[in-house]
Each structure stands twice: as structure tokens, then as C-alpha cells.
Amino acid sequence: MRVLILGGTADANRLVAAMADDPRIDAILSYAGRTENPTPPPVSWRVGGFGGIDGLVAYLRAEQIARVVDATHPFAAQISAHAVAACAVAAVPLLALERPPWQRMPGDRWIEVDDLAAAAAALGATPRRVFLGIGRQHLETFAGCPQHAYLVRLVDPPRAPLPLREAEVIVARGPFERAGDRAMLRDYRADIVVARNAGGHAAFAKIEAARDLALPVVMLRRPVIPARPKVETVAEVLRWLGHDGTPAERGV
Ligand code: NAP
């Protein structure tokens, strides 16, 4: 069975690792191409957009894809919507692997907002020291708030100057540790954090660290994605694919 996995997340990597040795599944992992050196997966892989819904339909047909698993980031709304539309046209079953959003806990000081513009506005007029944990493509919005100083964590070193007047860059790839993120926020003297409600473990450290330091977090709510069948764990995806590997794999 040929399975297309829309990836770019730790969940997608765990999924392909679990199915790599199943001879009945011929998995192809698809990366958007946002990071320069993606971790080479243990299955076939491809890089780059498909060319919209029509391009994805053509790909599904040309590659004779039998099932699609959307394991992209919860904020990758466009590719997820394209997958819903393209799978409907090509009559290919689709399942989304979507980790649950983080829930507010005692001690959290979240300011929840719906989009980046609202996040930038929530920082206010008074100059602040801001940790931006949101990814390189989304920095432009904060160029409109030059009164703040920013600490930005990126997967790759920036090739061009950031669109921010005052910014420090940390180049690092998750998963991150709570103590490390606490030290990072303290060293920078951050007084607020901007984050997307990604869910999962890899990026949660900054949220815990902000709680430890009693810092407010401007938390972006998830974008709305068209209805599709979805599960929260790798094990459930494996069951949907009829994968009956080892108990350890099933318990991933
Ligand atoms: P997006 O806005 O939903 O997608 C924009 C376009 O990029 C899509 O229309 C599609 O182009 C292409 N694309 C996105 N994901 C793709 C994939 N897995 N394979 C092939 N093409 C893909 O997505 P985004 O917010 O730019 O995110 C892009 C990728 O980065 C996603 O795969 C997402 O999982 C990953 N990501 C990872 C993290 C993380 O923390 N691990 C965070 C953010 C994003 P076409 O229309 O031409 O097909």
C-alpha cells in the first residue's frame, strides 16, 4: 500500500520510523522544504509543494497513492485544507494526525489571540523584551512593533537580516528542555513570550519555562481546518493503516 505522509513534524518522523520496516507499506514522506537539512527519514521522501490542490490530485494519481496521512504542523492550514480537497477529488482516504492543543494550567498567564496581527497588538505600546517562538516566516508582522526587542529562535541561521529593528537570534532545533528554556528567557531578561498553540512535547518547554518565571504568553489559537477524520497518536494511525508491528511499535 502506497501511503503519502505529509510531514515536517516530530510526529511525522515518529510515524515513519514505526512503519519503516513493514514490507506491506510503501511510505513516502513529503517535506515542504522549509528547513535546509531535514532529517533523512528511513522511508522514501520528497521535498517541495505539489502546486495547489490540482497539483496534489495529479501527484496522488501519478504515484498511485492509496492513503494519505496529514501529519503536518497544526498551523500548516493551507496544505491541510488542500489535502482534504485533493483526497476528495482523487477518492483517496485521508487521516490527520493532530496532537491536542496545550491546555492552560494553574500559573499560566496566557493572552489568547486568533492571529499574528492580534499577537503583535497584544504586546502593547510600552517597549518589552519578547521571546518570539513562532518560526521565521512569521516575523514580518512584528516589524510593525519596533519599540520591542526580540529574541528569535530559528532552525536554520538566517540568510538575510531579520525584518526586526532589534533582534537576537538563537539557532537551535528542538526538542527543547524546560530548564534550558528557563535559562534562555532569564538570560535574555524576556518579559513576555509569543507562541503558537502547537501542542506536543517538542516545543512545550518554553510554555513551562514562562510559567516558572511567571511571564505572560501571547498564545495564538489554532487556525480552522476543514473537517476531516483525525486521531491524536501514532498508534492510531498505524491501526488505520493495518500495521500490526511489534507491541513496542504499537505503543508508540
Ligand atoms: P502551509 O501554509 O499550510 O503550506 C503552504 C504551502 O506549502 C502548501 O500550499 C504547499 O504548497 C506547501 N507545503 C506545506 N507543507 C507541505 C508538505 N508537508 N509537503 C509538500 N508541500 C507542503 O504550511 P506552512 O505553515 O508553510 O508549513 C510548511 C511545513 O512546515 C509543513 O509541512 C509543516 O508541517 C512544517 N512546519 C513544521 C513546524 C514544526 O515545528 N515542526 C512548524 C511549522 C511548520 P503547494 O500548494 O504548492 O502544494
PDB file of C-alpha atoms and ligand atoms in Angstrom:
ATOM      1  CA  MET A   1       0.000   0.000   0.000  1.00  0.00           C
ATOM      2  CA  ARG A   2       1.452   3.346  -1.055  1.00  0.00           C
ATOM      3  CA  VAL A   3       0.969   5.923   1.685  1.00  0.00           C
ATOM      4  CA  LEU A   4       1.762   9.616   1.368  1.00  0.00           C
ATOM      5  CA  ILE A   5       2.678  11.231   4.663  1.00  0.00           C
ATOM      6  CA  LEU A   6       2.568  14.996   4.730  1.00  0.00           C
ATOM      7  CA  GLY A   7       5.275  15.714   7.254  1.00  0.00           C
ATOM      8  CA  GLY A   8       7.646  18.277   8.666  1.00  0.00           C
ATOM      9  CA  THR A   9       6.901  17.453  12.301  1.00  0.00           C
ATOM     10  CA  ALA A  10       8.288  15.239  15.040  1.00  0.00           C
ATOM     11  CA  ASP A  11       5.020  13.253  14.886  1.00  0.00           C
ATOM     12  CA  ALA A  12       5.536  12.507  11.187  1.00  0.00           C
ATOM     13  CA  ASN A  13       9.098  11.369  11.921  1.00  0.00           C
ATOM     14  CA  ARG A  14       7.871   9.033  14.655  1.00  0.00           C
ATOM     15  CA  LEU A  15       5.203   7.665  12.348  1.00  0.00           C
ATOM     16  CA  VAL A  16       7.608   6.816   9.519  1.00  0.00           C
ATOM     17  CA  ALA A  17      10.074   5.327  11.977  1.00  0.00           C
ATOM     18  CA  ALA A  18       7.341   2.994  13.216  1.00  0.00           C
ATOM     19  CA  MET A  19       6.220   1.879   9.736  1.00  0.00           C
ATOM     20  CA  ALA A  20       9.631   1.759   8.021  1.00  0.00           C
ATOM     21  CA  ASP A  21      10.136  -1.980   8.422  1.00  0.00           C
ATOM     22  CA  ASP A  22       6.614  -3.027   7.387  1.00  0.00           C
ATOM     23  CA  PRO A  23       7.032  -4.552   3.905  1.00  0.00           C
ATOM     24  CA  ARG A  24       3.320  -4.046   3.147  1.00  0.00           C
ATOM     25  CA  ILE A  25       3.557  -0.266   3.484  1.00  0.00           C
ATOM     26  CA  ASP A  26       5.385   1.784   0.886  1.00  0.00           C
ATOM     27  CA  ALA A  27       5.588   5.154   2.620  1.00  0.00           C
ATOM     28  CA  ILE A  28       6.596   8.460   1.014  1.00  0.00           C
ATOM     29  CA  LEU A  29       7.294  11.333   3.397  1.00  0.00           C
ATOM     30  CA  SER A  30       6.707  14.797   1.982  1.00  0.00           C
ATOM     31  CA  TYR A  31       8.514  17.883   3.284  1.00  0.00           C
ATOM     32  CA  ALA A  32       7.565  21.420   2.292  1.00  0.00           C
ATOM     33  CA  GLY A  33      11.251  22.341   2.114  1.00  0.00           C
ATOM     34  CA  ARG A  34      11.262  24.959   4.849  1.00  0.00           C
ATOM     35  CA  THR A  35      14.357  23.653   6.640  1.00  0.00           C
ATOM     36  CA  GLU A  36      17.651  23.364   4.809  1.00  0.00           C
ATOM     37  CA  ASN A  37      18.754  19.983   6.115  1.00  0.00           C
ATOM     38  CA  PRO A  38      15.738  17.916   7.084  1.00  0.00           C
ATOM     39  CA  THR A  39      16.485  14.746   8.979  1.00  0.00           C
ATOM     40  CA  PRO A  40      16.765  11.993   6.314  1.00  0.00           C
ATOM     41  CA  PRO A  41      13.871   9.622   7.079  1.00  0.00           C
ATOM     42  CA  PRO A  42      14.024   5.814   6.900  1.00  0.00           C
ATOM     43  CA  VAL A  43      11.471   5.812   4.038  1.00  0.00           C
ATOM     44  CA  SER A  44      11.295   7.427   0.568  1.00  0.00           C
ATOM     45  CA  TRP A  45      10.923  11.167   0.709  1.00  0.00           C
ATOM     46  CA  ARG A  46      10.282  14.173  -1.476  1.00  0.00           C
ATOM     47  CA  VAL A  47      10.612  17.923  -0.960  1.00  0.00           C
ATOM     48  CA  GLY A  48       8.516  20.902  -2.110  1.00  0.00           C
ATOM     49  CA  GLY A  49       4.939  21.969  -2.762  1.00  0.00           C
ATOM     50  CA  PHE A  50       2.675  19.988  -5.081  1.00  0.00           C
ATOM     51  CA  GLY A  51       1.277  23.032  -6.860  1.00  0.00           C
ATOM     52  CA  GLY A  52      -2.014  23.586  -5.051  1.00  0.00           C
ATOM     53  CA  ILE A  53      -4.999  21.248  -4.946  1.00  0.00           C
ATOM     54  CA  ASP A  54      -4.758  20.314  -8.636  1.00  0.00           C
ATOM     55  CA  GLY A  55      -1.076  19.517  -8.260  1.00  0.00           C
ATOM     56  CA  LEU A  56      -1.763  17.302  -5.286  1.00  0.00           C
ATOM     57  CA  VAL A  57      -4.569  15.484  -7.128  1.00  0.00           C
ATOM     58  CA  ALA A  58      -2.195  14.876 -10.047  1.00  0.00           C
ATOM     59  CA  TYR A  59       0.508  13.620  -7.675  1.00  0.00           C
ATOM     60  CA  LEU A  60      -1.884  11.230  -5.888  1.00  0.00           C
ATOM     61  CA  ARG A  61      -2.934   9.766  -9.236  1.00  0.00           C
ATOM     62  CA  ALA A  62       0.521   9.605 -10.809  1.00  0.00           C
ATOM     63  CA  GLU A  63       2.048   7.946  -7.746  1.00  0.00           C
ATOM     64  CA  GLN A  64      -0.986   5.691  -7.189  1.00  0.00           C
ATOM     65  CA  ILE A  65      -1.267   6.755  -3.566  1.00  0.00           C
ATOM     66  CA  ALA A  66      -3.746   4.568  -1.674  1.00  0.00           C
ATOM     67  CA  ARG A  67      -3.905   6.597   1.571  1.00  0.00           C
ATOM     68  CA  VAL A  68      -2.790   9.978   2.832  1.00  0.00           C
ATOM     69  CA  VAL A  69      -1.767  10.837   6.387  1.00  0.00           C
ATOM     70  CA  ASP A  70      -1.655  14.538   7.156  1.00  0.00           C
ATOM     71  CA  ALA A  71       0.938  14.793   9.921  1.00  0.00           C
ATOM     72  CA  THR A  72       1.788  18.450   9.296  1.00  0.00           C
ATOM     73  CA  HIS A  73       2.040  21.135  11.926  1.00  0.00           C
ATOM     74  CA  PRO A  74      -1.368  22.240  13.307  1.00  0.00           C
ATOM     75  CA  PHE A  75      -0.667  25.732  11.933  1.00  0.00           C
ATOM     76  CA  ALA A  76       0.056  24.465   8.406  1.00  0.00           C
ATOM     77  CA  ALA A  77      -3.563  25.183   7.478  1.00  0.00           C
ATOM     78  CA  GLN A  78      -3.135  25.551   3.727  1.00  0.00           C
ATOM     79  CA  ILE A  79      -1.610  22.164   2.971  1.00  0.00           C
ATOM     80  CA  SER A  80      -4.126  20.528   5.324  1.00  0.00           C
ATOM     81  CA  ALA A  81      -7.051  22.164   3.500  1.00  0.00           C
ATOM     82  CA  HIS A  82      -5.510  21.171   0.163  1.00  0.00           C
ATOM     83  CA  ALA A  83      -5.231  17.575   1.374  1.00  0.00           C
ATOM     84  CA  VAL A  84      -8.932  17.495   2.291  1.00  0.00           C
ATOM     85  CA  ALA A  85      -9.935  18.829  -1.125  1.00  0.00           C
ATOM     86  CA  ALA A  86      -7.484  16.763  -3.176  1.00  0.00           C
ATOM     87  CA  CYS A  87      -8.243  13.488  -1.410  1.00  0.00           C
ATOM     88  CA  ALA A  88     -11.954  14.058  -2.004  1.00  0.00           C
ATOM     89  CA  VAL A  89     -11.373  14.604  -5.737  1.00  0.00           C
ATOM     90  CA  ALA A  90      -8.999  11.640  -6.090  1.00  0.00           C
ATOM     91  CA  ALA A  91     -11.105   9.426  -3.780  1.00  0.00           C
ATOM     92  CA  VAL A  92      -8.117   8.656  -1.559  1.00  0.00           C
ATOM     93  CA  PRO A  93      -8.815   8.096   2.166  1.00  0.00           C
ATOM     94  CA  LEU A  94      -7.246  10.767   4.386  1.00  0.00           C
ATOM     95  CA  LEU A  95      -6.433  10.695   8.081  1.00  0.00           C
ATOM     96  CA  ALA A  96      -4.958  13.583  10.046  1.00  0.00           C
ATOM     97  CA  LEU A  97      -2.551  13.032  12.922  1.00  0.00           C
ATOM     98  CA  GLU A  98      -3.151  16.089  15.060  1.00  0.00           C
ATOM     99  CA  ARG A  99      -1.828  16.430  18.572  1.00  0.00           C
ATOM    100  CA  PRO A 100      -4.198  18.048  21.038  1.00  0.00           C
ATOM    101  CA  PRO A 101      -3.600  21.704  21.833  1.00  0.00           C
ATOM    102  CA  TRP A 102      -1.925  22.665  25.096  1.00  0.00           C
ATOM    103  CA  GLN A 103      -4.338  23.488  27.893  1.00  0.00           C
ATOM    104  CA  ARG A 104      -3.909  26.381  30.264  1.00  0.00           C
ATOM    105  CA  MET A 105      -2.656  25.220  33.686  1.00  0.00           C
ATOM    106  CA  PRO A 106      -2.534  26.919  37.078  1.00  0.00           C
ATOM    107  CA  GLY A 107       0.198  29.544  36.975  1.00  0.00           C
ATOM    108  CA  ASP A 108      -0.128  30.133  33.217  1.00  0.00           C
ATOM    109  CA  ARG A 109      -0.657  33.752  32.206  1.00  0.00           C
ATOM    110  CA  TRP A 110      -1.931  33.297  28.659  1.00  0.00           C
ATOM    111  CA  ILE A 111      -3.334  36.017  26.460  1.00  0.00           C
ATOM    112  CA  GLU A 112      -5.090  34.041  23.717  1.00  0.00           C
ATOM    113  CA  VAL A 113      -5.352  35.599  20.266  1.00  0.00           C
ATOM    114  CA  ASP A 114      -6.534  34.445  16.839  1.00  0.00           C
ATOM    115  CA  ASP A 115      -3.800  35.676  14.541  1.00  0.00           C
ATOM    116  CA  LEU A 116      -0.365  37.229  14.302  1.00  0.00           C
ATOM    117  CA  ALA A 117      -1.665  40.784  13.999  1.00  0.00           C
ATOM    118  CA  ALA A 118      -3.546  40.361  17.273  1.00  0.00           C
ATOM    119  CA  ALA A 119      -0.425  38.847  18.845  1.00  0.00           C
ATOM    120  CA  ALA A 120       1.649  41.861  17.839  1.00  0.00           C
ATOM    121  CA  ALA A 121      -1.041  44.217  19.153  1.00  0.00           C
ATOM    122  CA  ALA A 122      -1.167  42.329  22.463  1.00  0.00           C
ATOM    123  CA  LEU A 123       2.464  43.262  23.152  1.00  0.00           C
ATOM    124  CA  GLY A 124       1.276  46.834  23.691  1.00  0.00           C
ATOM    125  CA  ALA A 125       2.900  50.217  23.202  1.00  0.00           C
ATOM    126  CA  THR A 126       5.421  50.017  26.050  1.00  0.00           C
ATOM    127  CA  PRO A 127       8.812  48.583  24.975  1.00  0.00           C
ATOM    128  CA  ARG A 128       9.202  44.965  26.051  1.00  0.00           C
ATOM    129  CA  ARG A 129      11.714  42.170  25.692  1.00  0.00           C
ATOM    130  CA  VAL A 130       9.918  39.497  23.694  1.00  0.00           C
ATOM    131  CA  PHE A 131      10.756  35.856  23.009  1.00  0.00           C
ATOM    132  CA  LEU A 132       9.241  35.017  19.622  1.00  0.00           C
ATOM    133  CA  GLY A 133       8.794  31.262  19.349  1.00  0.00           C
ATOM    134  CA  ILE A 134       6.866  31.293  16.077  1.00  0.00           C
ATOM    135  CA  GLY A 135       9.118  30.458  13.122  1.00  0.00           C
ATOM    136  CA  ARG A 136      10.951  32.543  10.565  1.00  0.00           C
ATOM    137  CA  GLN A 137       8.093  33.042   8.055  1.00  0.00           C
ATOM    138  CA  HIS A 138       6.011  34.885  10.630  1.00  0.00           C
ATOM    139  CA  LEU A 139       8.393  37.576  11.830  1.00  0.00           C
ATOM    140  CA  GLU A 140       7.280  40.273   9.375  1.00  0.00           C
ATOM    141  CA  THR A 141       4.205  41.166  11.409  1.00  0.00           C
ATOM    142  CA  PHE A 142       6.406  42.207  14.329  1.00  0.00           C
ATOM    143  CA  ALA A 143       8.372  44.649  12.153  1.00  0.00           C
ATOM    144  CA  GLY A 144       5.408  46.931  12.786  1.00  0.00           C
ATOM    145  CA  CYS A 145       6.248  46.984  16.505  1.00  0.00           C
ATOM    146  CA  PRO A 146       9.840  48.321  16.540  1.00  0.00           C
ATOM    147  CA  GLN A 147       9.531  49.548  20.144  1.00  0.00           C
ATOM    148  CA  HIS A 148      10.183  45.990  21.373  1.00  0.00           C
ATOM    149  CA  ALA A 149      13.413  43.978  21.490  1.00  0.00           C
ATOM    150  CA  TYR A 150      13.095  40.415  20.218  1.00  0.00           C
ATOM    151  CA  LEU A 151      14.782  37.086  20.851  1.00  0.00           C
ATOM    152  CA  VAL A 152      14.095  34.734  17.940  1.00  0.00           C
ATOM    153  CA  ARG A 153      14.855  31.005  17.865  1.00  0.00           C
ATOM    154  CA  LEU A 154      15.288  29.557  14.372  1.00  0.00           C
ATOM    155  CA  VAL A 155      16.100  26.110  12.998  1.00  0.00           C
ATOM    156  CA  ASP A 156      18.499  27.495  10.348  1.00  0.00           C
ATOM    157  CA  PRO A 157      20.800  30.527  10.555  1.00  0.00           C
ATOM    158  CA  PRO A 158      19.075  33.460   8.820  1.00  0.00           C
ATOM    159  CA  ARG A 159      20.364  34.104   5.283  1.00  0.00           C
ATOM    160  CA  ALA A 160      19.153  37.716   5.302  1.00  0.00           C
ATOM    161  CA  PRO A 161      18.783  40.283   8.074  1.00  0.00           C
ATOM    162  CA  LEU A 162      15.596  39.760  10.066  1.00  0.00           C
ATOM    163  CA  PRO A 163      12.830  42.329   9.493  1.00  0.00           C
ATOM    164  CA  LEU A 164      13.135  43.434  13.134  1.00  0.00           C
ATOM    165  CA  ARG A 165      14.904  46.547  14.379  1.00  0.00           C
ATOM    166  CA  GLU A 166      16.394  44.946  17.479  1.00  0.00           C
ATOM    167  CA  ALA A 167      16.693  41.181  17.434  1.00  0.00           C
ATOM    168  CA  GLU A 168      18.939  38.442  18.774  1.00  0.00           C
ATOM    169  CA  VAL A 169      18.901  35.044  17.115  1.00  0.00           C
ATOM    170  CA  ILE A 170      19.390  31.610  18.617  1.00  0.00           C
ATOM    171  CA  VAL A 171      19.832  28.795  16.109  1.00  0.00           C
ATOM    172  CA  ALA A 172      18.604  25.521  17.584  1.00  0.00           C
ATOM    173  CA  ARG A 173      16.452  22.550  16.661  1.00  0.00           C
ATOM    174  CA  GLY A 174      14.023  21.061  19.199  1.00  0.00           C
ATOM    175  CA  PRO A 175      13.011  19.221  21.245  1.00  0.00           C
ATOM    176  CA  PHE A 176      13.817  21.728  23.954  1.00  0.00           C
ATOM    177  CA  GLU A 177      14.175  21.302  27.723  1.00  0.00           C
ATOM    178  CA  ARG A 178      12.301  23.250  30.357  1.00  0.00           C
ATOM    179  CA  ALA A 179      15.432  24.171  32.347  1.00  0.00           C
ATOM    180  CA  GLY A 180      17.237  25.258  29.194  1.00  0.00           C
ATOM    181  CA  ASP A 181      14.367  27.443  28.059  1.00  0.00           C
ATOM    182  CA  ARG A 182      14.064  28.921  31.559  1.00  0.00           C
ATOM    183  CA  ALA A 183      17.752  29.872  31.446  1.00  0.00           C
ATOM    184  CA  MET A 184      17.325  31.280  27.927  1.00  0.00           C
ATOM    185  CA  LEU A 185      14.397  33.501  28.956  1.00  0.00           C
ATOM    186  CA  ARG A 186      16.168  34.606  32.124  1.00  0.00           C
ATOM    187  CA  ASP A 187      19.464  35.379  30.360  1.00  0.00           C
ATOM    188  CA  TYR A 188      17.642  37.469  27.768  1.00  0.00           C
ATOM    189  CA  ARG A 189      15.584  39.156  30.526  1.00  0.00           C
ATOM    190  CA  ALA A 190      12.459  38.371  28.492  1.00  0.00           C
ATOM    191  CA  ASP A 191       9.277  39.814  29.922  1.00  0.00           C
ATOM    192  CA  ILE A 192       6.812  38.168  27.509  1.00  0.00           C
ATOM    193  CA  VAL A 193       6.637  35.140  25.177  1.00  0.00           C
ATOM    194  CA  VAL A 194       4.774  34.782  21.882  1.00  0.00           C
ATOM    195  CA  ALA A 195       3.887  31.205  20.947  1.00  0.00           C
ATOM    196  CA  ARG A 196       1.537  29.210  18.736  1.00  0.00           C
ATOM    197  CA  ASN A 197      -0.584  26.559  20.409  1.00  0.00           C
ATOM    198  CA  ALA A 198       1.249  23.760  18.646  1.00  0.00           C
ATOM    199  CA  GLY A 199       0.642  21.060  21.262  1.00  0.00           C
ATOM    200  CA  GLY A 200       3.020  18.141  21.751  1.00  0.00           C
ATOM    201  CA  HIS A 201       6.242  17.937  23.699  1.00  0.00           C
ATOM    202  CA  ALA A 202       8.972  19.315  21.447  1.00  0.00           C
ATOM    203  CA  ALA A 203       8.017  22.973  21.853  1.00  0.00           C
ATOM    204  CA  PHE A 204       6.298  22.870  25.248  1.00  0.00           C
ATOM    205  CA  ALA A 205       9.439  23.762  27.207  1.00  0.00           C
ATOM    206  CA  LYS A 206       9.050  27.482  26.535  1.00  0.00           C
ATOM    207  CA  ILE A 207       5.498  27.420  27.883  1.00  0.00           C
ATOM    208  CA  GLU A 208       6.598  25.641  31.070  1.00  0.00           C
ATOM    209  CA  ALA A 209       9.576  27.985  31.389  1.00  0.00           C
ATOM    210  CA  ALA A 210       7.301  31.023  31.065  1.00  0.00           C
ATOM    211  CA  ARG A 211       5.073  29.572  33.798  1.00  0.00           C
ATOM    212  CA  ASP A 212       8.115  29.000  36.034  1.00  0.00           C
ATOM    213  CA  LEU A 213       9.136  32.637  35.573  1.00  0.00           C
ATOM    214  CA  ALA A 214       5.538  33.966  35.803  1.00  0.00           C
ATOM    215  CA  LEU A 215       5.863  35.502  32.337  1.00  0.00           C
ATOM    216  CA  PRO A 216       2.779  36.204  30.210  1.00  0.00           C
ATOM    217  CA  VAL A 217       2.430  34.195  26.993  1.00  0.00           C
ATOM    218  CA  VAL A 218       0.639  35.598  23.970  1.00  0.00           C
ATOM    219  CA  MET A 219      -0.788  32.306  22.700  1.00  0.00           C
ATOM    220  CA  LEU A 220      -2.040  32.011  19.136  1.00  0.00           C
ATOM    221  CA  ARG A 221      -5.085  29.796  18.813  1.00  0.00           C
ATOM    222  CA  ARG A 222      -5.037  27.209  16.043  1.00  0.00           C
ATOM    223  CA  PRO A 223      -6.335  28.029  12.577  1.00  0.00           C
ATOM    224  CA  VAL A 224      -9.566  26.432  11.419  1.00  0.00           C
ATOM    225  CA  ILE A 225      -9.097  23.466   9.059  1.00  0.00           C
ATOM    226  CA  PRO A 226     -11.931  21.806   7.074  1.00  0.00           C
ATOM    227  CA  ALA A 227     -13.425  18.775   8.810  1.00  0.00           C
ATOM    228  CA  ARG A 228     -11.534  15.516   8.263  1.00  0.00           C
ATOM    229  CA  PRO A 229     -11.091  12.270  10.174  1.00  0.00           C
ATOM    230  CA  LYS A 230      -8.334  12.734  12.729  1.00  0.00           C
ATOM    231  CA  VAL A 231      -6.518  10.934  15.501  1.00  0.00           C
ATOM    232  CA  GLU A 232      -4.047  12.076  18.136  1.00  0.00           C
ATOM    233  CA  THR A 233      -1.491   9.277  18.288  1.00  0.00           C
ATOM    234  CA  VAL A 234       0.919   7.458  16.006  1.00  0.00           C
ATOM    235  CA  ALA A 235      -0.516   4.163  17.255  1.00  0.00           C
ATOM    236  CA  GLU A 236      -3.973   5.091  15.938  1.00  0.00           C
ATOM    237  CA  VAL A 237      -2.543   5.941  12.508  1.00  0.00           C
ATOM    238  CA  LEU A 238      -0.750   2.603  12.415  1.00  0.00           C
ATOM    239  CA  ARG A 239      -4.003   0.797  13.205  1.00  0.00           C
ATOM    240  CA  TRP A 240      -5.776   2.726  10.403  1.00  0.00           C
ATOM    241  CA  LEU A 241      -3.050   1.530   8.035  1.00  0.00           C
ATOM    242  CA  GLY A 242      -3.468  -2.049   9.206  1.00  0.00           C
ATOM    243  CA  HIS A 243       0.072  -2.055  10.568  1.00  0.00           C
ATOM    244  CA  ASP A 244       0.493  -4.845  13.126  1.00  0.00           C
ATOM    245  CA  GLY A 245       4.116  -4.437  14.122  1.00  0.00           C
ATOM    246  CA  THR A 246       5.696  -5.190  17.438  1.00  0.00           C
ATOM    247  CA  PRO A 247       3.909  -4.251  20.683  1.00  0.00           C
ATOM    248  CA  ALA A 248       6.575  -1.600  21.217  1.00  0.00           C
ATOM    249  CA  GLU A 249       5.729  -0.053  17.858  1.00  0.00           C
ATOM    250  CA  ARG A 250       2.021  -0.209  18.545  1.00  0.00           C
ATOM    251  CA  GLY A 251       2.583   1.582  21.831  1.00  0.00           C
ATOM    252  CA  VAL A 252       4.496   4.500  20.223  1.00  0.00           C
TER     253      VAL A 252
HETATM  254  P1  NAP B   1       1.074  25.869   4.781  1.00  0.00           P
HETATM  255  O1  NAP B   1       0.956  27.346   4.872  1.00  0.00           O
HETATM  256  O2  NAP B   1      -0.086  25.045   5.158  1.00  0.00           O
HETATM  257  O3  NAP B   1       1.501  25.451   3.308  1.00  0.00           O
HETATM  258  C1  NAP B   1       1.919  26.354   2.310  1.00  0.00           C
HETATM  259  C2  NAP B   1       2.286  25.554   1.088  1.00  0.00           C
HETATM  260  O4  NAP B   1       3.480  24.826   1.314  1.00  0.00           O
HETATM  261  C3  NAP B   1       1.264  24.486   0.715  1.00  0.00           C
HETATM  262  O5  NAP B   1       0.182  25.014  -0.022  1.00  0.00           O
HETATM  263  C4  NAP B   1       2.102  23.508  -0.058  1.00  0.00           C
HETATM  264  O6  NAP B   1       2.389  24.011  -1.355  1.00  0.00           O
HETATM  265  C5  NAP B   1       3.405  23.543   0.693  1.00  0.00           C
HETATM  266  N1  NAP B   1       3.502  22.513   1.734  1.00  0.00           N
HETATM  267  C6  NAP B   1       3.264  22.651   3.071  1.00  0.00           C
HETATM  268  N2  NAP B   1       3.529  21.520   3.726  1.00  0.00           N
HETATM  269  C7  NAP B   1       3.936  20.636   2.783  1.00  0.00           C
HETATM  270  C8  NAP B   1       4.382  19.286   2.844  1.00  0.00           C
HETATM  271  N3  NAP B   1       4.472  18.605   4.008  1.00  0.00           N
HETATM  272  N4  NAP B   1       4.746  18.691   1.678  1.00  0.00           N
HETATM  273  C9  NAP B   1       4.693  19.360   0.493  1.00  0.00           C
HETATM  274  N5  NAP B   1       4.289  20.644   0.392  1.00  0.00           N
HETATM  275  C10 NAP B   1       3.925  21.273   1.523  1.00  0.00           C
HETATM  276  O7  NAP B   1       2.303  25.344   5.622  1.00  0.00           O
HETATM  277  P2  NAP B   1       3.464  26.127   6.416  1.00  0.00           P
HETATM  278  O8  NAP B   1       2.882  26.731   7.648  1.00  0.00           O
HETATM  279  O9  NAP B   1       4.210  26.956   5.442  1.00  0.00           O
HETATM  280  O10 NAP B   1       4.326  24.892   6.878  1.00  0.00           O
HETATM  281  C11 NAP B   1       5.115  24.190   5.935  1.00  0.00           C
HETATM  282  C12 NAP B   1       5.643  22.894   6.515  1.00  0.00           C
HETATM  283  O11 NAP B   1       6.430  23.135   7.661  1.00  0.00           O
HETATM  284  C13 NAP B   1       4.575  21.887   6.894  1.00  0.00           C
HETATM  285  O12 NAP B   1       4.972  20.631   6.357  1.00  0.00           O
HETATM  286  C14 NAP B   1       4.594  21.872   8.398  1.00  0.00           C
HETATM  287  O13 NAP B   1       4.324  20.611   8.945  1.00  0.00           O
HETATM  288  C15 NAP B   1       6.026  22.295   8.692  1.00  0.00           C
HETATM  289  N6  NAP B   1       6.105  23.033   9.969  1.00  0.00           N
HETATM  290  C16 NAP B   1       6.713  22.411  10.996  1.00  0.00           C
HETATM  291  C17 NAP B   1       6.790  23.047  12.199  1.00  0.00           C
HETATM  292  C18 NAP B   1       7.444  22.344  13.348  1.00  0.00           C
HETATM  293  O14 NAP B   1       7.573  22.932  14.413  1.00  0.00           O
HETATM  294  N7  NAP B   1       7.861  21.111  13.165  1.00  0.00           N
HETATM  295  C19 NAP B   1       6.271  24.306  12.377  1.00  0.00           C
HETATM  296  C20 NAP B   1       5.646  24.924  11.303  1.00  0.00           C
HETATM  297  C21 NAP B   1       5.579  24.265  10.090  1.00  0.00           C
HETATM  298  P3  NAP B   1       1.513  23.582  -2.644  1.00  0.00           P
HETATM  299  O15 NAP B   1       0.229  24.330  -2.524  1.00  0.00           O
HETATM  300  O16 NAP B   1       2.385  24.002  -3.786  1.00  0.00           O
HETATM  301  O17 NAP B   1       1.338  22.090  -2.585  1.00  0.00           O
END
